Amino acid sequence: MAALYPTVLLCVYGFFSSMRPSEPFLTIYLTGPDHNLTETQVVNEIFPIWTYSYLVLLFPVFLATDYLCYKPVLVLQATSLVVTYAMLWKAQGILAMQFLEFFFGLATATEVAYYSYIYSVVEPAHYKRVTAYSRSVTLFGSAAGSLIGQLLFSMANVELLYLVIITLVSAVVAFFAPWFLPMPKRSLFFHKSPGATEDSPS
């Protein structure tokens, strides 16, 4: 099955990029001893950067995703996630956290590449099945990350710093998957397949 290889790789990427044990505890981590920020700084000066950067980047990223045929944007998303959690681990100060939120906004905006890539490398007959796989695996990864984080923090008393490190490791694992995905030869707007125009109704 030609769809098997890219689907499995994409699902591996989707799972590990979504598994973020530290995410439910982000505010607590930033206001804790590792960063010593106030809740007002976190809520008013840091978190809004994600919202604004996501909104600004969403449309140009959408166009770039189609023009570049998805895969390079997937690599960009994976890189942004690694940078985000590496900065969350090591960087200090409000400005650094604002840059972190920008990279996270970029990672969020480029999610469109993950959800649209698979349709450019498999036949329409497989669309329903690969859609179910690629979407459900991100939900499973998110749920697994939250569960692992809650168990480690609440029951095993693991420091939040280690949850950030686990999240970074998960992002690093995800980083390698897009490099091995096949490069699509068609996209929705800029690189239509030769038969797309002929088959479309006039």
XYZ file of C-alpha atoms in Angstrom:
202
model
C 0.000 0.000 0.000
C 1.588 3.235 -1.197
C -0.185 5.249 1.486
C 1.231 3.207 4.371
C 4.745 4.685 4.577
C 3.820 8.397 4.619
C 0.826 7.733 6.876
C 2.907 5.915 9.493
C 5.637 8.569 9.435
C 3.099 11.377 9.659
C 1.368 9.672 12.583
C 4.699 9.264 14.388
C 5.294 12.960 13.894
C 1.760 13.842 14.979
C 1.989 11.799 18.166
C 5.348 13.052 19.406
C 4.762 16.668 18.390
C 1.487 16.636 20.352
C 2.825 14.860 23.442
C 3.638 17.798 25.735
C 3.546 16.836 29.436
C 4.612 20.329 30.502
C 1.836 22.223 28.705
C -0.867 22.056 31.435
C 1.624 23.456 33.944
C 3.112 26.263 31.870
C 1.884 29.137 34.052
C 3.004 27.393 37.233
C 6.410 26.703 35.685
C 6.954 30.281 34.520
C 5.932 31.749 37.881
C 7.953 29.180 39.816
C 11.603 29.235 40.909
C 12.915 28.267 37.454
C 11.837 31.586 35.889
C 10.567 33.788 38.756
C 8.051 35.677 36.624
C 4.877 37.153 38.084
C 1.457 35.960 36.990
C 0.718 39.458 35.669
C 3.827 39.352 33.467
C 2.929 35.907 32.161
C -0.705 36.744 31.399
C -0.299 40.311 30.113
C 3.162 40.398 28.503
C 4.030 36.852 27.436
C 0.962 34.797 26.508
C -0.576 37.461 24.182
C 2.483 37.202 21.899
C 1.346 33.710 20.914
C -2.116 34.976 19.934
C -0.851 37.893 17.856
C 1.942 35.981 16.137
C -0.406 33.110 15.309
C -2.956 35.462 13.746
C -0.335 37.375 11.752
C 1.416 34.249 10.477
C -1.633 32.135 9.680
C -2.437 33.453 6.181
C 1.132 33.745 4.801
C 1.936 30.316 6.234
C -1.154 28.901 4.529
C 0.030 30.207 1.146
C 3.639 29.136 1.763
C 2.466 25.661 2.751
C 0.760 25.132 -0.585
C 3.527 26.782 -2.629
C 6.305 24.760 -0.944
C 4.314 21.502 -1.113
C 3.836 20.946 2.610
C 6.995 19.074 3.590
C 9.313 22.100 4.149
C 6.633 23.685 6.333
C 6.376 20.483 8.371
C 10.130 20.694 8.941
C 9.688 24.337 9.945
C 7.004 23.375 12.439
C 9.179 20.650 13.926
C 12.092 23.082 14.224
C 9.872 25.704 15.862
C 8.709 23.216 18.480
C 12.279 22.230 19.338
C 13.297 25.898 19.627
C 10.230 26.629 21.774
C 10.911 23.953 24.357
C 14.678 24.441 24.329
C 14.055 28.104 25.181
C 11.500 27.125 27.818
C 14.179 24.976 29.417
C 17.168 27.308 29.221
C 16.139 30.885 28.369
C 15.419 33.497 31.047
C 13.600 36.822 31.145
C 10.452 38.348 29.700
C 11.948 39.109 26.271
C 13.175 35.533 25.852
C 9.745 34.188 26.802
C 8.140 36.536 24.270
C 10.403 35.141 21.554
C 9.445 31.681 22.783
C 5.765 32.521 22.319
C 6.495 33.788 18.803
C 8.074 30.460 17.871
C 5.140 28.630 19.431
C 2.797 30.819 17.378
C 4.774 29.819 14.283
C 4.514 26.148 15.259
C 0.761 26.509 15.743
C 0.249 28.353 12.452
C 2.169 25.692 10.534
C -0.116 22.916 11.809
C -1.977 23.375 8.521
C 0.881 21.506 6.822
C 0.373 18.484 9.063
C -3.352 18.294 8.408
C -3.086 18.784 4.632
C 0.167 16.985 3.688
C -1.255 13.486 3.525
C -3.830 14.407 0.844
C -1.039 15.273 -1.571
C 0.643 11.861 -1.410
C -2.240 9.372 -1.236
C -5.095 8.615 -3.596
C -8.588 9.983 -2.851
C -9.802 6.456 -2.102
C -7.682 6.488 1.075
C -8.672 9.965 2.291
C -11.163 8.871 4.954
C -8.822 6.335 6.482
C -5.708 8.522 6.577
C -7.764 11.431 7.919
C -8.937 9.278 10.814
C -5.382 8.136 11.561
C -3.663 11.516 11.320
C -6.260 13.376 13.369
C -6.825 10.767 16.074
C -3.101 10.280 16.708
C -2.679 13.962 17.639
C -5.539 13.683 20.128
C -3.993 10.527 21.540
C -0.593 12.220 21.818
C -2.093 15.240 23.553
C -4.039 13.053 25.982
C -0.996 10.871 26.670
C 1.166 13.932 27.324
C -1.355 15.470 29.717
C -1.822 12.168 31.553
C 1.926 11.572 31.875
C 2.457 15.126 33.090
C -0.342 14.908 35.646
C 0.841 11.557 36.997
C 4.483 12.618 37.243
C 3.714 15.989 38.827
C 0.863 15.047 41.168
C 1.759 11.518 42.194
C 5.510 11.157 41.665
C 6.352 14.756 42.696
C 8.553 15.225 39.631
C 9.806 18.792 39.200
C 8.226 20.789 36.387
C 11.657 21.302 34.842
C 11.812 17.590 34.053
C 8.399 17.726 32.388
C 9.789 20.464 30.134
C 12.782 18.251 29.317
C 10.484 15.308 28.502
C 8.468 17.593 26.221
C 11.670 18.754 24.523
C 12.781 15.151 23.974
C 9.392 14.372 22.436
C 9.764 17.388 20.121
C 13.260 16.243 19.114
C 11.937 12.772 18.251
C 9.189 14.399 16.176
C 11.771 16.624 14.461
C 13.321 13.716 12.550
C 10.108 12.289 11.057
C 9.325 14.983 8.431
C 12.779 14.660 6.850
C 11.930 11.120 5.714
C 8.498 11.935 4.306
C 8.212 11.778 0.494
C 8.091 15.175 -1.191
C 4.637 15.777 -2.715
C 4.406 16.537 -6.421
C 1.066 18.322 -6.212
C -0.762 20.795 -3.996
C -4.175 22.423 -3.888
C -3.463 25.769 -5.592
C 0.085 26.258 -6.908
C 0.971 22.738 -8.049
C -2.215 21.126 -9.283
C -2.006 17.688 -10.860
C -2.366 17.701 -14.679
C -5.755 16.020 -14.568
C -7.235 18.352 -11.967
C -8.253 21.028 -14.460
C -9.583 18.551 -16.988
C -11.656 16.666 -14.407
C -13.187 19.740 -12.807
C -16.649 20.769 -14.038
C -16.843 23.844 -16.227
